[in-house]
PDB file of N, CA and C in Angstrom:
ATOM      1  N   UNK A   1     120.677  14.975 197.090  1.00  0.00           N
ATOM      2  CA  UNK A   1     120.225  14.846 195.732  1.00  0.00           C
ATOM      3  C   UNK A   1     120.582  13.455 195.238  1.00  0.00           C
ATOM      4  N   UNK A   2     119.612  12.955 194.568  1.00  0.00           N
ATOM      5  CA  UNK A   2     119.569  11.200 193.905  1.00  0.00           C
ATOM      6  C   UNK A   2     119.713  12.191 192.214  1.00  0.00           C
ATOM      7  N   UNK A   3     119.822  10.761 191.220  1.00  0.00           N
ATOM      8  CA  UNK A   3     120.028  11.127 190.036  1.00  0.00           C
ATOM      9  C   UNK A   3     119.002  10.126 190.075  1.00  0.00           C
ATOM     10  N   UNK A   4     118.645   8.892 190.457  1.00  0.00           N
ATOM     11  CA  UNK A   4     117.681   7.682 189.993  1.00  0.00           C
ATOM     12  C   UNK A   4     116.456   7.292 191.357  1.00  0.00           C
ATOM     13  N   UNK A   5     115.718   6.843 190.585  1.00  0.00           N
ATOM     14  CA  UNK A   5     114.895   6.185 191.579  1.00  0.00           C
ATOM     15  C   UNK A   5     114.948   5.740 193.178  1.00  0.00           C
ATOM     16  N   UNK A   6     116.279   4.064 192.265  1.00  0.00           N
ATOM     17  CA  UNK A   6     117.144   3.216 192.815  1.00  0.00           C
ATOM     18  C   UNK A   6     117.673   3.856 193.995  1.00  0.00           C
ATOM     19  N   UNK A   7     118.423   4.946 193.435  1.00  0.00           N
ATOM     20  CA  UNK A   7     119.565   5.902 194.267  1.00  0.00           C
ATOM     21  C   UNK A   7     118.486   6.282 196.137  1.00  0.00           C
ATOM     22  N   UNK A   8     117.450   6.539 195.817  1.00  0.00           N
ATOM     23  CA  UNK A   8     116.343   7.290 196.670  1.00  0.00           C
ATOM     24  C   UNK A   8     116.192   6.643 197.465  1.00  0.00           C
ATOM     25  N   UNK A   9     116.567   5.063 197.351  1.00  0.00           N
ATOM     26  CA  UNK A   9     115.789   3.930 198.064  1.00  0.00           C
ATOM     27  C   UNK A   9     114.922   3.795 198.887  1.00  0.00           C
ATOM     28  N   UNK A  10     113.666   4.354 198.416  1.00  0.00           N
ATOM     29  CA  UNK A  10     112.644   4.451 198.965  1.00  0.00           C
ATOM     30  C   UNK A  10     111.095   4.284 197.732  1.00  0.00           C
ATOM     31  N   UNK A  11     109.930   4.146 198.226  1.00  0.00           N
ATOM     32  CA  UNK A  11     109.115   4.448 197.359  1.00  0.00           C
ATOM     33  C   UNK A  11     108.334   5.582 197.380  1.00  0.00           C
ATOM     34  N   UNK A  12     107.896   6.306 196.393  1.00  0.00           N
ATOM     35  CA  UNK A  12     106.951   7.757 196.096  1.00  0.00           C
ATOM     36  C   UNK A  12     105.673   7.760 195.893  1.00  0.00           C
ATOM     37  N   UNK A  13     104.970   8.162 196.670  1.00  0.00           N
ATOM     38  CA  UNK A  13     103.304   8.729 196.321  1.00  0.00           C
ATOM     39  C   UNK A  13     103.054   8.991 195.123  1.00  0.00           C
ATOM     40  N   UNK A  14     103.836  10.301 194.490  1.00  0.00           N
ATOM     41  CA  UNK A  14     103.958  10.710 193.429  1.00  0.00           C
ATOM     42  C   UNK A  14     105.241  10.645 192.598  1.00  0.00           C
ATOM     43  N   UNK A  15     105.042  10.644 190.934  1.00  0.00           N
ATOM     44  CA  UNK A  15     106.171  10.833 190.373  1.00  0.00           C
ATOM     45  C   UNK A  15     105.881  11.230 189.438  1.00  0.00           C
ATOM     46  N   UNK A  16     106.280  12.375 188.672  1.00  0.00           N
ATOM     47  CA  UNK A  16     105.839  13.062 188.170  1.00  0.00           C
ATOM     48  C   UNK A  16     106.729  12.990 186.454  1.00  0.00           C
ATOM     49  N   UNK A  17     106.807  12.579 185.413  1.00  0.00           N
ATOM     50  CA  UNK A  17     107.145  12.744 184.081  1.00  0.00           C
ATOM     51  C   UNK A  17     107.172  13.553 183.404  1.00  0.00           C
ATOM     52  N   UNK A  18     107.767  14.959 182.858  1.00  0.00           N
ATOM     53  CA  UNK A  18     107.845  15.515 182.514  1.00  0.00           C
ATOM     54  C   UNK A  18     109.093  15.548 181.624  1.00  0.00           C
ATOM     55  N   UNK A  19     109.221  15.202 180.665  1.00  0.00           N
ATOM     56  CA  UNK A  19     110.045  15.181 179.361  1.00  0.00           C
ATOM     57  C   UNK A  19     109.320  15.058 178.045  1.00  0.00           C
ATOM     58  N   UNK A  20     110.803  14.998 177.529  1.00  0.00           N
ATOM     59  CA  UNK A  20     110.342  14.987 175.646  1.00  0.00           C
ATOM     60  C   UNK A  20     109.856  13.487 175.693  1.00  0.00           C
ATOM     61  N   UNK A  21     108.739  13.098 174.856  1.00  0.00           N
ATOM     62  CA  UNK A  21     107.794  12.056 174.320  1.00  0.00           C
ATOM     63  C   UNK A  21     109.402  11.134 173.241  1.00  0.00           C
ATOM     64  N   UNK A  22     110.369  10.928 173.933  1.00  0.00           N
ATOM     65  CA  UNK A  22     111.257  10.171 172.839  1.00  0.00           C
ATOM     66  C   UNK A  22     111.561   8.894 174.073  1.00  0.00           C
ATOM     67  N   UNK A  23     111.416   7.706 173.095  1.00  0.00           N
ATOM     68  CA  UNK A  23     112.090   6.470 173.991  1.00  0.00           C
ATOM     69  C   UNK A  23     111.199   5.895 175.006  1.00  0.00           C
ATOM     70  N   UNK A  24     109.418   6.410 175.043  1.00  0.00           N
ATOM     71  CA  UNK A  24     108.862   6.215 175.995  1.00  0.00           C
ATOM     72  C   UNK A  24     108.764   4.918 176.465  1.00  0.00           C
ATOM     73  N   UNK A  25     109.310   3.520 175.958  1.00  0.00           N
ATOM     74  CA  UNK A  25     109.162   2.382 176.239  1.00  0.00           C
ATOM     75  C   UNK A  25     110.722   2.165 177.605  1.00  0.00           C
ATOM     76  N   UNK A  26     111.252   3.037 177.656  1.00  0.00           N
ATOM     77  CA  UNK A  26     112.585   3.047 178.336  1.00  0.00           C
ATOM     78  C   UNK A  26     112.303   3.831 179.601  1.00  0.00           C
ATOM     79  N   UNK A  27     111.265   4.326 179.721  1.00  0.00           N
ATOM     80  CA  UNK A  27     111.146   5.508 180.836  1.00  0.00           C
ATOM     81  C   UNK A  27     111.021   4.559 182.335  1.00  0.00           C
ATOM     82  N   UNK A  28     109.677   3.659 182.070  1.00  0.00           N
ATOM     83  CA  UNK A  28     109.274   2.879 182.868  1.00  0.00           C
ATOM     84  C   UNK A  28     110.257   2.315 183.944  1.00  0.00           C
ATOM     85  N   UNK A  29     111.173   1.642 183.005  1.00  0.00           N
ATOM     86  CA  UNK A  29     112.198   1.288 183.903  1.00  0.00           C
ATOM     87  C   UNK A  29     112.774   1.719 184.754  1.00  0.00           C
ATOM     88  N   UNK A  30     113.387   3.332 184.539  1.00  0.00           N
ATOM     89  CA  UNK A  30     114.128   4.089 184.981  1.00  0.00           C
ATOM     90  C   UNK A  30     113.025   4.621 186.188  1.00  0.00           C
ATOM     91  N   UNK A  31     112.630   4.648 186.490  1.00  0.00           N
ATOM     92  CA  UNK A  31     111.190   4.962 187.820  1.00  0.00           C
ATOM     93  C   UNK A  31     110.915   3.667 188.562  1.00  0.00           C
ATOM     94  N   UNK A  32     111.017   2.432 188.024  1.00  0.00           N
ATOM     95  CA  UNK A  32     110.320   1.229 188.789  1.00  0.00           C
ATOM     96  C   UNK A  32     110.655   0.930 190.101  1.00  0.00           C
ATOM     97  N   UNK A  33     112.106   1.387 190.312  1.00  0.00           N
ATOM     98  CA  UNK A  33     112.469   1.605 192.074  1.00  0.00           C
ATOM     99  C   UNK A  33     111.502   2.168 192.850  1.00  0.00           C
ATOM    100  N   UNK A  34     110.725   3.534 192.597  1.00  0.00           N
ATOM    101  CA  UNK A  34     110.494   4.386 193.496  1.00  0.00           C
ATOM    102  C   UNK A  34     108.872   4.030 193.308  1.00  0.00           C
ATOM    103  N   UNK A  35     108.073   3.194 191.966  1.00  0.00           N
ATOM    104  CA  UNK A  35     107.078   2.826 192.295  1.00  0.00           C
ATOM    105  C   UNK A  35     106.411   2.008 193.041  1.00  0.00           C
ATOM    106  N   UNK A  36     105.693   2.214 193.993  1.00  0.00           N
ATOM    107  CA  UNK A  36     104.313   0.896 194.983  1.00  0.00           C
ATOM    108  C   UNK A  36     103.508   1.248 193.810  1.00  0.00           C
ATOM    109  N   UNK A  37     102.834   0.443 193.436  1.00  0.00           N
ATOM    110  CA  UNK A  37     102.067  -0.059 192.470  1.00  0.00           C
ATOM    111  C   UNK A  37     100.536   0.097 193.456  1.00  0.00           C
ATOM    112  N   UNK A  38     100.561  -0.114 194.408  1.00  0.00           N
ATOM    113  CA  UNK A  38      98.850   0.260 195.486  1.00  0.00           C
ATOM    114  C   UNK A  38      99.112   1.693 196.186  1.00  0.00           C
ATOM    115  N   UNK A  39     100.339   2.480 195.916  1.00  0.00           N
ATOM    116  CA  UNK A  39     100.035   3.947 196.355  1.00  0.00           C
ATOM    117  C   UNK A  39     100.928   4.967 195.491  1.00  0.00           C
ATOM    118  N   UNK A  40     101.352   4.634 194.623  1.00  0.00           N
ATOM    119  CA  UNK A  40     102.094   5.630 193.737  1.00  0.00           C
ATOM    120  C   UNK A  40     101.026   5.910 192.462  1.00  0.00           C
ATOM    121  N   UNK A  41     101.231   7.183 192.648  1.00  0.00           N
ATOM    122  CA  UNK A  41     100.248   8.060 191.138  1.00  0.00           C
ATOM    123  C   UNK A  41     101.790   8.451 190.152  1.00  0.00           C
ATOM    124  N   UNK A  42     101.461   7.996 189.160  1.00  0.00           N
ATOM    125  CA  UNK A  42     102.353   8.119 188.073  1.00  0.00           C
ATOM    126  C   UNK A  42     101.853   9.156 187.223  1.00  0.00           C
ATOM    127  N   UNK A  43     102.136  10.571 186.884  1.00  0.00           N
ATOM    128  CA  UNK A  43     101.982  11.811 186.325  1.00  0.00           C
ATOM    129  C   UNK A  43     102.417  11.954 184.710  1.00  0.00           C
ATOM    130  N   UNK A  44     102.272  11.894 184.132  1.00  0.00           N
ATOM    131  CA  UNK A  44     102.830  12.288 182.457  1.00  0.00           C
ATOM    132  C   UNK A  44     102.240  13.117 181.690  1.00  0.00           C
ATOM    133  N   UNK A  45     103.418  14.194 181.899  1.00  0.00           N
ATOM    134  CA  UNK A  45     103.005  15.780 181.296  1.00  0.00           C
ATOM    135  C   UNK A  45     103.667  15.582 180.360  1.00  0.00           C
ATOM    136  N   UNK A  46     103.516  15.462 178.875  1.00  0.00           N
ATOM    137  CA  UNK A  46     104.165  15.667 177.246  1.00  0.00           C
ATOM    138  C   UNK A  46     103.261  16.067 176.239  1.00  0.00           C
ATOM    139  N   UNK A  47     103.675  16.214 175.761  1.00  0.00           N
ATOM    140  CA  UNK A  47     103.681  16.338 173.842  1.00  0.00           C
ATOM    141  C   UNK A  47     102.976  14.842 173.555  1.00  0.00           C
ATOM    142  N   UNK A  48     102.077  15.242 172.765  1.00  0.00           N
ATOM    143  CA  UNK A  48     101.928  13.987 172.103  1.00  0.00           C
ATOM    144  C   UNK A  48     100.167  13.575 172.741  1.00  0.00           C
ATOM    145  N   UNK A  49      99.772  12.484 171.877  1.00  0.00           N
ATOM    146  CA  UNK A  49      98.344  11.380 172.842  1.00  0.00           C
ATOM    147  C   UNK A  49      99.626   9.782 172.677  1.00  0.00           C
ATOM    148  N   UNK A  50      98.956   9.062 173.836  1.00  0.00           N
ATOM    149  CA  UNK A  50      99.062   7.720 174.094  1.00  0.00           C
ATOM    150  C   UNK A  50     100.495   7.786 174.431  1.00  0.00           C
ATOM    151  N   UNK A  51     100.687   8.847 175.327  1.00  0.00           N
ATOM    152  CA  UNK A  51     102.507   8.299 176.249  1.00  0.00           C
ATOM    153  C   UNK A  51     101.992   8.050 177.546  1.00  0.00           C
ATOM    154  N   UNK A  52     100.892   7.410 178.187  1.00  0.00           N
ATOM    155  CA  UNK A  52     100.615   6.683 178.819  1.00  0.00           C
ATOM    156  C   UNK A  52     100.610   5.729 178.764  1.00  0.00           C
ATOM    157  N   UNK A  53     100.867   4.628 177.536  1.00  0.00           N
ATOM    158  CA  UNK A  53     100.849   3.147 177.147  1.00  0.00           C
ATOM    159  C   UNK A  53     101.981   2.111 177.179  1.00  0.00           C
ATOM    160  N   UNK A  54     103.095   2.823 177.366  1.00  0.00           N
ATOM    161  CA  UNK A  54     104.229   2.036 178.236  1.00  0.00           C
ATOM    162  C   UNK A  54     104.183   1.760 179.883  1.00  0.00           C
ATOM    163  N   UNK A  55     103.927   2.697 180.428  1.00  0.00           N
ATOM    164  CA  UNK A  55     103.727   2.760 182.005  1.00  0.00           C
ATOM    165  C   UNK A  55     102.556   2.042 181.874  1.00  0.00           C
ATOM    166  N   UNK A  56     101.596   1.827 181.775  1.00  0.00           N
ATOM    167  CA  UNK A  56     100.528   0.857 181.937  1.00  0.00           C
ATOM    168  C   UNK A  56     100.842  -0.680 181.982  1.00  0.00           C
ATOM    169  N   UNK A  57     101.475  -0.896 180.701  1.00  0.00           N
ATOM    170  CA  UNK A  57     102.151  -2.407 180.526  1.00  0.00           C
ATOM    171  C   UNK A  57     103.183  -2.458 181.937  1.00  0.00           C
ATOM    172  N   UNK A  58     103.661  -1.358 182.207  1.00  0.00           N
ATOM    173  CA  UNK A  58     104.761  -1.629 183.381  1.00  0.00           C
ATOM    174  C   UNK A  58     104.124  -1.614 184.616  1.00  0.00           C
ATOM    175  N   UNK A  59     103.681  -0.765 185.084  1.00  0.00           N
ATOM    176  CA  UNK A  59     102.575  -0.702 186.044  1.00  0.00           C
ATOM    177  C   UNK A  59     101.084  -0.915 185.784  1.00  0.00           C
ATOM    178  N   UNK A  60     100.462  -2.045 186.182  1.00  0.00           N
ATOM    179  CA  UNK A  60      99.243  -2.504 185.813  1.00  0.00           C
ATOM    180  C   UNK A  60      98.464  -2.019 186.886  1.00  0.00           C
ATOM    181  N   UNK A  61      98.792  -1.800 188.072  1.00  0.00           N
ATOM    182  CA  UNK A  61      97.767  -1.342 189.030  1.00  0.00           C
ATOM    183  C   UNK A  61      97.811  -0.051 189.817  1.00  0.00           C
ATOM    184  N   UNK A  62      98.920   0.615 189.520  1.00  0.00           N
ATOM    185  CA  UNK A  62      99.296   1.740 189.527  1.00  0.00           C
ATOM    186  C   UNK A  62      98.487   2.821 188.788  1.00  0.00           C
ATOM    187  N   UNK A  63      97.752   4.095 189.453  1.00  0.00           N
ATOM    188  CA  UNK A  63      97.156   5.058 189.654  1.00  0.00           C
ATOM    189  C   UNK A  63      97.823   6.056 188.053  1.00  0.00           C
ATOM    190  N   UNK A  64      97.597   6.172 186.825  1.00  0.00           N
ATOM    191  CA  UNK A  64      98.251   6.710 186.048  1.00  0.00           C
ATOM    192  C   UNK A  64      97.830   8.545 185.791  1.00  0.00           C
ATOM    193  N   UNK A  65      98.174   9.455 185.702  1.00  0.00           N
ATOM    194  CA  UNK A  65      97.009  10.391 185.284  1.00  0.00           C
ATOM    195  C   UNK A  65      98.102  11.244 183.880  1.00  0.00           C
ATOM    196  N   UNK A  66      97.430  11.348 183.013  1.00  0.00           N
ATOM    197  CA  UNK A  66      98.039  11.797 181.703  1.00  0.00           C
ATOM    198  C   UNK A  66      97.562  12.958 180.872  1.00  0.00           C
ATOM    199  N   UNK A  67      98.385  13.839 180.638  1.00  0.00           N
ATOM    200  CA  UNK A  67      97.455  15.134 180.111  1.00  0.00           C
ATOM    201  C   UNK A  67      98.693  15.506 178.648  1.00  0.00           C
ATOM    202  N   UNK A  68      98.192  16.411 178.342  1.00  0.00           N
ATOM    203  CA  UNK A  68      98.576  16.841 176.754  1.00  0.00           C
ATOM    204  C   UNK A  68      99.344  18.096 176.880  1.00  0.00           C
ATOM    205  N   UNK A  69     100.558  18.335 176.586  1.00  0.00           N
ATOM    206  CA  UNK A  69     100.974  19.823 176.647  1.00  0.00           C
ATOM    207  C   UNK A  69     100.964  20.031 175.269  1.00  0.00           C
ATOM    208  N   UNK A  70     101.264  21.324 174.780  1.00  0.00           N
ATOM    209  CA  UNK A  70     101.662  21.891 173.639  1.00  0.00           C
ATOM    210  C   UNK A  70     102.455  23.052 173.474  1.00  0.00           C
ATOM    211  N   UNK A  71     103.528  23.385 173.165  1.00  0.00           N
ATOM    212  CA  UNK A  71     103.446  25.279 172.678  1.00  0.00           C
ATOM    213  C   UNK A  71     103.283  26.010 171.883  1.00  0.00           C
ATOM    214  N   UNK A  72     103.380  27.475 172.641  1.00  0.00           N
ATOM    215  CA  UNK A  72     101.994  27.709 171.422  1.00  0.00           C
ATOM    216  C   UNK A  72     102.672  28.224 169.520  1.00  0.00           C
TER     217      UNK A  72
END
């Protein structure tokens, strides 16, 4: 078990985001170890529209896919 990216030292196909929509300009960072930017899909499952717009500025060529949760 890793706690970070860094820790994994390796890079991921996938990575998947799943948290609370708080601090999203801070997330990026904390993942940038484990992203390839020509084969990592970056996932962001939250609350909220437009918490895809930090990871974009961070990863520009990186594969993003972003969807909307809610409860009910």
């Amino acid at each position: 078990m890793v706690k970070t990216a860094a820790e994994a030292g390796q890079k991921f196909d996938y990575i998947v985001c799943a948290h609370k929509a708080i601090d999203q300009g801070g997330v990026p960072a904390q993942i940038e170890a484990g992203v390839d930017e020509e084969r990592t899909t970056v996932v962001i499952i939250q609350n909220g529209v437009g918490n895809e717009e930090p990871f974009r500025r961070a990863f520009h060529s990186a594969t993003i896919i972003s969807c909307v949760v809610s409860s009910p």
